[in-house]
XYZ file of C-alpha atoms in Angstrom:
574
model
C -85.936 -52.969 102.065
C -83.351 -51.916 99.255
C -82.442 -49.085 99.115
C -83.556 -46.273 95.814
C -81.104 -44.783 93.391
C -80.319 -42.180 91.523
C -80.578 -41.496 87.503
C -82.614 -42.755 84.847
C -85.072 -41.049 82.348
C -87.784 -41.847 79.825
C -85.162 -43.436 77.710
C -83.381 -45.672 80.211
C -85.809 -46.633 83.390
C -84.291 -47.128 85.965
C -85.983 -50.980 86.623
C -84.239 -51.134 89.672
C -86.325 -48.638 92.034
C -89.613 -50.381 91.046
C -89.095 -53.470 93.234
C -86.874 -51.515 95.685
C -89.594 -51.181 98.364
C -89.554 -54.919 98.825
C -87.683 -55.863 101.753
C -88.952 -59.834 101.807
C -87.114 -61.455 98.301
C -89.395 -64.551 98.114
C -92.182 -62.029 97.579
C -90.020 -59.640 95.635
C -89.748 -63.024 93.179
C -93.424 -63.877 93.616
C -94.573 -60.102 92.191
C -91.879 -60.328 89.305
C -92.883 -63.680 88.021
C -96.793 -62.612 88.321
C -95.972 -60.024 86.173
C -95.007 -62.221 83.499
C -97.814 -64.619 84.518
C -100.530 -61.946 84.191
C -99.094 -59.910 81.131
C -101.030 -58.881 78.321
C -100.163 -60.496 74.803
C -97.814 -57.990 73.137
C -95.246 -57.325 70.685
C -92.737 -58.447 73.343
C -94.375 -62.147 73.201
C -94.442 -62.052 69.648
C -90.635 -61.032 69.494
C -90.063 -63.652 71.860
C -92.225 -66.605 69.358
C -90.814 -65.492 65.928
C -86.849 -66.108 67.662
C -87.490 -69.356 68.862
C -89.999 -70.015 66.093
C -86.991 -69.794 63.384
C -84.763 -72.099 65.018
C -87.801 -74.575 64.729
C -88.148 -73.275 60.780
C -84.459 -74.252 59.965
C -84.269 -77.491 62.091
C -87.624 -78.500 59.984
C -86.669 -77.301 56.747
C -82.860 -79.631 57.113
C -84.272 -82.728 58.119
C -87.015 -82.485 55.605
C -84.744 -81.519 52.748
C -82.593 -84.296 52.874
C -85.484 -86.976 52.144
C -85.488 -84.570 48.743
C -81.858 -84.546 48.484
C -80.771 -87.946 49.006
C -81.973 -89.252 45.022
C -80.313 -86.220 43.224
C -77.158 -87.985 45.845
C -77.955 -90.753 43.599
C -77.857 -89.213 41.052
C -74.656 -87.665 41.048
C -72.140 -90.227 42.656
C -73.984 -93.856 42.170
C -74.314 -93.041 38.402
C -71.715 -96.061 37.451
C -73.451 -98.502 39.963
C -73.562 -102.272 38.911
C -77.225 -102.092 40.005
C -79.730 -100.094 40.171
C -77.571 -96.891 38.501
C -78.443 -93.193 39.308
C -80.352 -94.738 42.717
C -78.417 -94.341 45.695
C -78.290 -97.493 48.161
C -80.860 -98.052 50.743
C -78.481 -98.350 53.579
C -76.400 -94.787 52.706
C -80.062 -93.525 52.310
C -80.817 -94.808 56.015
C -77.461 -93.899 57.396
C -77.606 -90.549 56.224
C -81.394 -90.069 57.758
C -80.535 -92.019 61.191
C -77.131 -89.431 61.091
C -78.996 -86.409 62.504
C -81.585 -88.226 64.544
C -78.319 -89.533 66.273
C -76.446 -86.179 66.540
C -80.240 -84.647 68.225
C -79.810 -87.311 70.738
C -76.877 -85.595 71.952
C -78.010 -82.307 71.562
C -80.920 -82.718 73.157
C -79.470 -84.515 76.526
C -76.328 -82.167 76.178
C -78.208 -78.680 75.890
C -81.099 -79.575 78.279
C -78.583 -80.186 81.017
C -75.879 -77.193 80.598
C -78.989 -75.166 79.886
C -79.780 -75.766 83.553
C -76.354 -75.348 84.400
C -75.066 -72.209 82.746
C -78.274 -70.403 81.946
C -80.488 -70.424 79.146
C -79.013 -67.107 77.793
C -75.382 -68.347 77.451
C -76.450 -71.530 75.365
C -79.340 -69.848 73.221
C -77.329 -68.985 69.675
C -74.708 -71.742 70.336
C -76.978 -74.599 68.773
C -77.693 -72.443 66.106
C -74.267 -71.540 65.067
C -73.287 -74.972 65.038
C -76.527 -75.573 62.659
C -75.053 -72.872 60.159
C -71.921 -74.383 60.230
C -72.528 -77.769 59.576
C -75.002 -76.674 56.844
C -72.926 -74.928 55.041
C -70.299 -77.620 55.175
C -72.693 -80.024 53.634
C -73.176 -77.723 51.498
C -69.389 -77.634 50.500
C -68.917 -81.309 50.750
C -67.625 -83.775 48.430
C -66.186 -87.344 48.180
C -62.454 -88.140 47.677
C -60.201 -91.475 47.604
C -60.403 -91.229 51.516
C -63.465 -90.937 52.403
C -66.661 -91.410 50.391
C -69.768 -88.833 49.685
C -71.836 -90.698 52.287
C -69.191 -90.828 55.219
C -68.554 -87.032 55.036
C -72.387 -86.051 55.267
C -73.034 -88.249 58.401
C -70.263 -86.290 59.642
C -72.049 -83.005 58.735
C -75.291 -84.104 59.870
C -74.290 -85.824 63.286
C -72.595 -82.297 63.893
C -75.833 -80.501 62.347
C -78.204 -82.685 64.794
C -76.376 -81.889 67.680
C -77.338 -78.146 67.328
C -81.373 -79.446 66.009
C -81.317 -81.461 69.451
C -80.194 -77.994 71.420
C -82.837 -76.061 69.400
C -85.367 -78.785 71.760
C -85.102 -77.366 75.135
C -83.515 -74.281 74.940
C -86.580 -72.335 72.464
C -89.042 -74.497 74.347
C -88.024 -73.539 78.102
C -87.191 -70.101 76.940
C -90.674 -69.383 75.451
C -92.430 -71.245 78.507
C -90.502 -69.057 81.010
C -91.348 -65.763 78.776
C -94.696 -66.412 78.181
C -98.342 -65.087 79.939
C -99.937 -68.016 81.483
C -103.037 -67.396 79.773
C -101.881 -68.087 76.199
C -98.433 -69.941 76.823
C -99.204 -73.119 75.552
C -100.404 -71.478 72.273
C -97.229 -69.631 72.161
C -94.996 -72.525 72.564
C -97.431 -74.420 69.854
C -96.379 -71.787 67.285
C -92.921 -71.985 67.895
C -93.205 -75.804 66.681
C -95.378 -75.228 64.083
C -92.850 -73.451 62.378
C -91.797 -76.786 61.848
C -94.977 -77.301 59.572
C -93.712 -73.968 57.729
C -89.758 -74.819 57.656
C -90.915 -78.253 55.732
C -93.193 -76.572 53.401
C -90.260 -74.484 52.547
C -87.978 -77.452 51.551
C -90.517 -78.552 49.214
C -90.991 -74.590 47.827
C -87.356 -74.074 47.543
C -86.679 -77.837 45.877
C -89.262 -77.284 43.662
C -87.874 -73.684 42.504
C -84.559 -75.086 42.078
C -85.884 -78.110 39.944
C -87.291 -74.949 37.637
C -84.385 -73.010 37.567
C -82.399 -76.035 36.076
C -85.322 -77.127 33.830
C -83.363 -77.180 30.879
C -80.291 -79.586 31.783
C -82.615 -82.022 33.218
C -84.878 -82.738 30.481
C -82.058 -83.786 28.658
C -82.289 -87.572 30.677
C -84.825 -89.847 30.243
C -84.631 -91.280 33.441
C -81.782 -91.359 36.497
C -80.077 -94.102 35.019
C -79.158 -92.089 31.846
C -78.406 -88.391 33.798
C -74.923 -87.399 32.704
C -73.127 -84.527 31.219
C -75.080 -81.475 32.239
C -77.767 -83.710 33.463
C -75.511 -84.796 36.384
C -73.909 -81.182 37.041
C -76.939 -79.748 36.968
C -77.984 -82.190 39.682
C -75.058 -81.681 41.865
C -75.815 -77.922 42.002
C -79.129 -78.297 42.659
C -78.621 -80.506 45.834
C -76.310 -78.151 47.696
C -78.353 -75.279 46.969
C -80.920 -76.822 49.154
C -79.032 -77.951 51.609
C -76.909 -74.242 51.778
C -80.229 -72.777 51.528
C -81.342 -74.174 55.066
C -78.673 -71.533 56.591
C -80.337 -68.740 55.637
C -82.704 -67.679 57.774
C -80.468 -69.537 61.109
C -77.861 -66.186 60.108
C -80.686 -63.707 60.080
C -82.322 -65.393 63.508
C -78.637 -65.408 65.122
C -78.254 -62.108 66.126
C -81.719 -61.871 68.004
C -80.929 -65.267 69.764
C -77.340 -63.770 71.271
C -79.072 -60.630 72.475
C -81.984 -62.098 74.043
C -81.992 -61.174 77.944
C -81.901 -64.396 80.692
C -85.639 -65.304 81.801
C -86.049 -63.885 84.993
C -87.105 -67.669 86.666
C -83.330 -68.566 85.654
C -82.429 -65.850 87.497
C -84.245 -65.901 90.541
C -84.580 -69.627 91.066
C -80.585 -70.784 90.018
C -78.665 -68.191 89.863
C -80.279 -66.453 92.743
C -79.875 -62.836 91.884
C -83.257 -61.127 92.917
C -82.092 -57.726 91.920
C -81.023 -58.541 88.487
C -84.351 -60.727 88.252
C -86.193 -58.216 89.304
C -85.170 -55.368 86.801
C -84.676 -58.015 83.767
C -89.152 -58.458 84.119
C -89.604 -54.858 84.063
C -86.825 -54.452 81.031
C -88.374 -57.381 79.158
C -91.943 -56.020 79.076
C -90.651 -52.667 78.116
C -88.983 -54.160 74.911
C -85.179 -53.562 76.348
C -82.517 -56.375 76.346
C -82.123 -56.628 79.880
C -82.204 -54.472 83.016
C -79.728 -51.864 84.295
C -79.449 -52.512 87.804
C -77.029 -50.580 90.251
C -74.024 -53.290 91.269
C -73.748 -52.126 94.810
C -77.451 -52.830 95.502
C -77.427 -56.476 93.405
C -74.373 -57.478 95.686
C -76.567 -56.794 98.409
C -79.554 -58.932 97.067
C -76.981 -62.195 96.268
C -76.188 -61.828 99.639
C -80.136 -62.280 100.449
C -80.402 -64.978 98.480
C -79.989 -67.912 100.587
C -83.162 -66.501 102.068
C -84.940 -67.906 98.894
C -87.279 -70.592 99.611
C -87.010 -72.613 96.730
C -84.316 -75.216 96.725
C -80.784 -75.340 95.356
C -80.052 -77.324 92.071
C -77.909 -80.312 92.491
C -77.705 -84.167 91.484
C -78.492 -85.250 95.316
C -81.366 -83.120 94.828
C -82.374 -84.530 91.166
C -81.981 -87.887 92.595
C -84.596 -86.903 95.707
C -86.885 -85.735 93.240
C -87.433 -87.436 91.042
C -86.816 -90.556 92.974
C -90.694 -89.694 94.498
C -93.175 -91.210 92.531
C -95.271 -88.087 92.072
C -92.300 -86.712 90.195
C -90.858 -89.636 88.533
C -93.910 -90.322 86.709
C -94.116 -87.001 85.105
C -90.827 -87.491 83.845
C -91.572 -90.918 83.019
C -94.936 -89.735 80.916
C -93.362 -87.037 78.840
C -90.195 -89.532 78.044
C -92.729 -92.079 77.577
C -95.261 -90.619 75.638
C -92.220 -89.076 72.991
C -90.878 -92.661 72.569
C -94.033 -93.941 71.100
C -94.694 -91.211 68.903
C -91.531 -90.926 67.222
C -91.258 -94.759 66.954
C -94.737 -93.892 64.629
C -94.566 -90.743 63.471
C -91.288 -91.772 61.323
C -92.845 -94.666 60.426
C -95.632 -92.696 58.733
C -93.471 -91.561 56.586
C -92.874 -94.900 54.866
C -96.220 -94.586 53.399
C -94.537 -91.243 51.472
C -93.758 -93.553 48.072
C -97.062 -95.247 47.685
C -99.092 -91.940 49.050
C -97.172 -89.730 45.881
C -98.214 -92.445 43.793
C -101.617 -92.616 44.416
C -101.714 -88.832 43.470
C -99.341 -89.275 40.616
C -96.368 -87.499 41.456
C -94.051 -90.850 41.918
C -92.918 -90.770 38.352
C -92.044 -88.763 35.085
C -90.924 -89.230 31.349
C -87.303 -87.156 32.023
C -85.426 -86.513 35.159
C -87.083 -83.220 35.315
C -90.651 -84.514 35.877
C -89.036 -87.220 38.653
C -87.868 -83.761 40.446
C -90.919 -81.583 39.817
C -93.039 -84.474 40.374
C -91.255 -85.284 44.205
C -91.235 -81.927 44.969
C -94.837 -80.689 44.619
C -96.250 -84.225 45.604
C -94.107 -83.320 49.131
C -95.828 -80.108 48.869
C -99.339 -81.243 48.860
C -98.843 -83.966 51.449
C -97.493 -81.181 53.865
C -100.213 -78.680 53.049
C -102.722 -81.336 53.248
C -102.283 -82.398 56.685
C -99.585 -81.461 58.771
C -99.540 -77.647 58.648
C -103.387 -77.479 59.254
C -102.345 -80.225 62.566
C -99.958 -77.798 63.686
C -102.048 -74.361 63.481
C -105.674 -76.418 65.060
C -103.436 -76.953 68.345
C -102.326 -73.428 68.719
C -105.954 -72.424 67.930
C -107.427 -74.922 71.122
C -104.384 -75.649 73.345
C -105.160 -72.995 75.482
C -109.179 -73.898 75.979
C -109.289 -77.587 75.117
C -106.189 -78.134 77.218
C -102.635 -80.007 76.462
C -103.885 -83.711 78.321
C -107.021 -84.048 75.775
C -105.703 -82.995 72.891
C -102.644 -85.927 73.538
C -105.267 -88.457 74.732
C -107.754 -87.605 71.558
C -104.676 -87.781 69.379
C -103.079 -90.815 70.533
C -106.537 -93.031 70.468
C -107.353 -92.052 66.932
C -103.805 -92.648 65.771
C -104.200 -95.591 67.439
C -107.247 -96.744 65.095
C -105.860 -95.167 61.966
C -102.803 -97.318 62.192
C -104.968 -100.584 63.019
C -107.254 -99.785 59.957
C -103.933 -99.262 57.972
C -102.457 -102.542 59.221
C -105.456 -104.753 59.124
C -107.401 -103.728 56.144
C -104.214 -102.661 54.140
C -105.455 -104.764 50.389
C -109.031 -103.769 50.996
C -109.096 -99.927 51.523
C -107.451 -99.646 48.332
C -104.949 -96.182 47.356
C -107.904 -94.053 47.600
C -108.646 -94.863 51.090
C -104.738 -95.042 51.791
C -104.287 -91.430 51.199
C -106.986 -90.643 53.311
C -105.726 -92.176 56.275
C -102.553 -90.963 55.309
C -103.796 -87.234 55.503
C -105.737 -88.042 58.679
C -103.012 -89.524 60.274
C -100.653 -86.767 59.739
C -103.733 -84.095 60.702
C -103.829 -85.990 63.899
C -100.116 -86.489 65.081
C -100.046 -82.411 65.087
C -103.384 -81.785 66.238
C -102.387 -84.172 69.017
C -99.290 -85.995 70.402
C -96.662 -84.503 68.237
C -97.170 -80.976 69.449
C -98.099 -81.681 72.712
C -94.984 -83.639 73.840
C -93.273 -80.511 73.344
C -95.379 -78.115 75.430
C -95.888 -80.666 78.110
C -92.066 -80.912 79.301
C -91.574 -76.994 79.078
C -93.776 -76.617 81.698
C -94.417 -79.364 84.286
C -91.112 -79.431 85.883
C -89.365 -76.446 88.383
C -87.242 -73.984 87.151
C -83.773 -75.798 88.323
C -84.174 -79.071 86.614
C -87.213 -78.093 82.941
C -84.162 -77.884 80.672
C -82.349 -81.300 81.530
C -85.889 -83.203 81.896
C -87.447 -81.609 78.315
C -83.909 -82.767 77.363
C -84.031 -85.852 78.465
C -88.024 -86.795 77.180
C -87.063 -85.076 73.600
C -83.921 -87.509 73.378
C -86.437 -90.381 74.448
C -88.305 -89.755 70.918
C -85.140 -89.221 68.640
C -84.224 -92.785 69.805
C -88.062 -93.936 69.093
C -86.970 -92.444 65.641
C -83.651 -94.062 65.378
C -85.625 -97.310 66.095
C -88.174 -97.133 63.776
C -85.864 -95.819 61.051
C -83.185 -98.863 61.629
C -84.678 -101.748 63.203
C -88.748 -101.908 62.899
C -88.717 -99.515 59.139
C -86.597 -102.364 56.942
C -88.893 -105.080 58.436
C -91.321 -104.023 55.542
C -89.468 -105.479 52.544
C -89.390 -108.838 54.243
C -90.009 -111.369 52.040
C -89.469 -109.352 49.028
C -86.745 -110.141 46.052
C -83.510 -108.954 45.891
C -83.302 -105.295 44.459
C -87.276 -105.328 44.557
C -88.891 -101.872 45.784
C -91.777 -103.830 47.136
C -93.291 -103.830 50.589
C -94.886 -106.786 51.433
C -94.491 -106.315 55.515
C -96.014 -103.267 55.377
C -99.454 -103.936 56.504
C -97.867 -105.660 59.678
C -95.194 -102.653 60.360
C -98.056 -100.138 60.347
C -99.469 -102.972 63.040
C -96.772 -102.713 65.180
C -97.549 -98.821 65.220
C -100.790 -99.060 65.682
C -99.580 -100.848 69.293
C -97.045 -98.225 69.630
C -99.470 -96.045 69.768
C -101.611 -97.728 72.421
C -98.766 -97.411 74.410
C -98.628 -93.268 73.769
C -102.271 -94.044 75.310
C -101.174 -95.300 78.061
C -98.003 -93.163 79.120
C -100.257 -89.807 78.843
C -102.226 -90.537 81.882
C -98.980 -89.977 83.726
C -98.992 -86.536 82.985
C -100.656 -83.433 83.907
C -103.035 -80.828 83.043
C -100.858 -77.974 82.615
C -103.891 -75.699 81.115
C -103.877 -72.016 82.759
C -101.680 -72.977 85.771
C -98.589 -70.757 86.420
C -95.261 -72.600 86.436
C -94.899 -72.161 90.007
C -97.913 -73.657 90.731
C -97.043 -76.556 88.475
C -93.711 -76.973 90.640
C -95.409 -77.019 93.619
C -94.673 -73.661 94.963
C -98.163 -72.348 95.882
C -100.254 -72.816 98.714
C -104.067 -73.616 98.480
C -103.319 -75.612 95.002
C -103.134 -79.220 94.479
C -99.929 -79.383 92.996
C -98.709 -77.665 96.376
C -95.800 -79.266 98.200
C -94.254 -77.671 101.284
C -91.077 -79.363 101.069
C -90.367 -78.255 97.343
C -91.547 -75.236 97.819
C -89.160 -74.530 100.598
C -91.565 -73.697 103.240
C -91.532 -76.767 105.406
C -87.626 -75.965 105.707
C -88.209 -72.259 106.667
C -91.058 -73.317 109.152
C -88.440 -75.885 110.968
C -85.395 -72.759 110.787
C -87.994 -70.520 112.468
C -88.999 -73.003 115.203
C -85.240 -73.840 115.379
C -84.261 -70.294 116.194
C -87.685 -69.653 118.185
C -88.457 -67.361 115.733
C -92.135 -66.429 115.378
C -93.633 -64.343 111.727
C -94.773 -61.496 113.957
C -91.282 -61.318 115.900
C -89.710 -61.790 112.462
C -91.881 -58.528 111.000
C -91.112 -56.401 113.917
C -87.119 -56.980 113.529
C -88.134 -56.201 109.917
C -89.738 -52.754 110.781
């Protein structure tokens, strides 16, 4: 039993003397963590959704924003192109695009792991001041005789995606470890579907822009012909969106640097049950984190080995997930992340013929082009995706995370085989539709729940590195579809052409990819309701329970070891 302190008051509780009374620290753990668990929904949880949920906002709102910023690029530095002038190339278009997919690859794997490592606390702000950075630098960038336009914003943006891909694990793990059992998976599906809101905001802010420099651009008739103020206008307008995208990372910084360690971090790897302990209590009350008296959390590090849960460590990682029951988790979420990405960015191809079917893929002066891209973007993210996103928060929780991936990933499945197959008979009409179906679907299904999934099937020691690890396995599904299976859709067509005769067999190949998505999410769990403990393994009487990674078939063989009985071991106790 710890012993009580002095001090505290109404103002500054004294968190400390609440789980004093606990001699036993597994159970000191196991009442701290169920307080989380069993928590009502309050401001604290909201505080806790709106922090991570901006990250997700700015990430969205940068790699959305350069699909809108890449032909005023064009614009302003391929002006005197042989070909094709005011237009920029299709492989600087790709480059810059594949850039930050390649930079969140890094991020993702790099973050995940020293999130694990160092604590969630010490790496949360980090991604996002490298985000602001690099933003503004693209923002500030500009071509010279050493280096061209295009080389200096894959720069940017491979530095930029590196903070997106720690913006992955980091606001998902921290959310998961924050949240009340009963409605985490609906908090961790709004902090993604700011992502719904961040792109809607590129399109707001592009199309307010486009207003503001009315004028200047109706003085082209088309791209080709955009010089003078045409062209400066132009080169304004495209780092005012891209500067823009900083904004709200600056006001979310501060929040992120002063948010307190989740408790399960602190318990589980670093091991200190005091300052676990009195972090819980400090949370819930609204404080930063718990005051705890030094003499008395020296004490409880000292009690730590008698934790049962096991030690983090790449012997252990390897014994882990080296057993089947594990491996295949890991193997479903990485799996089933792949095969959406490879499909969800190839959705996107559709985006040309989809604003021209509506009529926003054309104007009579560079100013309609603009206006025209910009509120066609809008309506094709209002239409499906942010209703996707909002559906899954409203049924994650009751439907559960396994159907709504397994509903999601069938239908997508036969929208992409309908697409494919029947491609000259549906007609633009019946294109959109499918289009807005398809995009309803990925977010009302896979695309969300990829990202719960990982924050909460894995034990505390190792849920950064693996959500890591299975949201770098999509951003290379990305990078594939983007580079390799994406171009396969002008095969066959003339040189400088903008047609797309492969399409209909691309959108085939998704259609399989998305079989596969099928397939992989029978590997996973249910995670619906169940406490993360329980989902690790850690309690007894569930199905997920496992003695040996829960610790307890190692303290069982220490107390027959030492002839050690529970009733002898409560008497030394008393």
């Amino acid at each position: 039993m710890a012993t009580r302190t002095a001090g505290g008051n109404a103002a500054f509780h004294n968190f400390h003397n609440d789980y004093a009374h606990i001699a036993d620290p597994n159970e000191r753990r196991r009442l701290a963590l169920a307080e989380i668990d069993k928590a009502p929904f309050g401001w604290y949880h909201v505080r806790a959704v709106v922090v991570a949920g901006i990250g997700f906002f700015t990430d969205a709102y940068d790699i959305f924003a350069i699909g809108l910023v890449t032909a005023m690029l064009g614009v302003v530095y391929w002006q005197t192109a042989a070909t094709k002038r005011g237009s920029i190339p299709t492989s600087a278009d790709t480059a810059i695009k594949v850039a930050t997919s390649g930079g969140t690859v890094i991020g993702q794997l790099a973050f995940g792991y020293l999130a694990d490592v160092v604590g969630r606390k010490r790496m949360y702000g980090l991604e996002l001041m490298i985000i602001i950075f690099a933003t503004v630098a693209q923002a500030l960038a500009s071509s010279s005789r050493s280096i061209s336009i295009v080389g200096i914003i894959i720069f940017w943006r491979v530095l930029m995606g590196i903070g997106i891909g720690g913006d992955y694990p980091l606001s998902s793990i921290i959310t998961s470890e924050f949240a009340t059992t009963k409605w985490r998976g609906a908090m961790m599906g709004s902090v993604f579907a700011m992502q719904g809101i961040g792109q809607f905001a590129a399109a707001i802010v592009t199309l307010i822009v486009v207003s503001g420099f009315k004028q200047s651009l109706m003085t082209a008739s088309s791209v080709a012909t955009c010089s003078g103020v045409c062209q400066l206008a132009v080169d304004k307008m495209w780092r005012v969106i891209i500067g823009f995208g900083a904004v709200p990372g600056c006001i979310a910084l501060y929040y992120r640097l002063t948010i307190p360690e989740t408790p399960r971090y602190t318990f589980d790897v670093s091991r200190d049950v005091v300052k676990a302990g009195s972090d819980v209590k400090a949370y819930m009350a609204g404080k930063a984190e718990g005051v705890t008296d030094e003499v008395m959390r020296v004490q409880g590090m000292q009690e730590a080995p008698q934790l049962d849960i096991p030690k983090a460590s790449w012997a252990d990682f390897v014994r882990h997930y080296g057993q089947w029951k594990y491996g295949k988790v890991l193997l479903g979420t990485a799996g089933s992340w792949f095969f959406l990405d490879v499909a969800f960015y190839g959705l996107s191809l559709n985006n040309a013929v989809i604003l021209k079917q509506i009529g926003y893929a054309s104007g009579k002066n560079v100013y309609e082009v603009f206006y025209n891209t910009a509120v066609g973007n809008l309506i094709i993210v209002c239409a499906g995706a942010i209703p996707g996103y909002w559906v899954t928060v409203a049924l994650v929780d009751t439907v559960g995370r396994k159907p709504i991936q397994i509903m999601g990933f069938t239908l997508l499945t036969i929208i992409f085989i309908i697409m494919g197959f029947a491609y000259d008979k549906i007609g633009g009409k019946g294109l959109l539709a499918l289009y807005v179906l398809g995009q309803f679907f990925f977010n009302f299904g896979p695309n969300a729940t990829t990202f719960i999934v990982p924050g909460e099937c894995f034990p505390t020691r190792y849920r950064s590195t693996s959500h890591g690890i299975s949201a770098a396995s999509g951003k290379v599904g990305s990078i594939l579809a983007q580079v390799l299976i994406g171009p396969l859709r002008t095969r066959g067509a003339p040189p400088g052409s903008t047609a797309s005769p492969w399409l209909n067999h691309v959108l085939e190949i998704y259609a399989l990819f998305m079989l596969c998505g099928l397939f992989t999410t029978f590997l996973i769990p249910e995670t619906k309701r169940k406490t993360l403990e329980q989902l690790a393994g850690e309690v007894p009487g569930t199905p997920e329970y496992d003695a040996e990674l829960a610790g307890h078939l190692h303290r069982k063989m220490s107390e027959q070891g030492s002839g050690s009985s529970p009733a002898n071991m409560g008497e030394k106790a008393v």
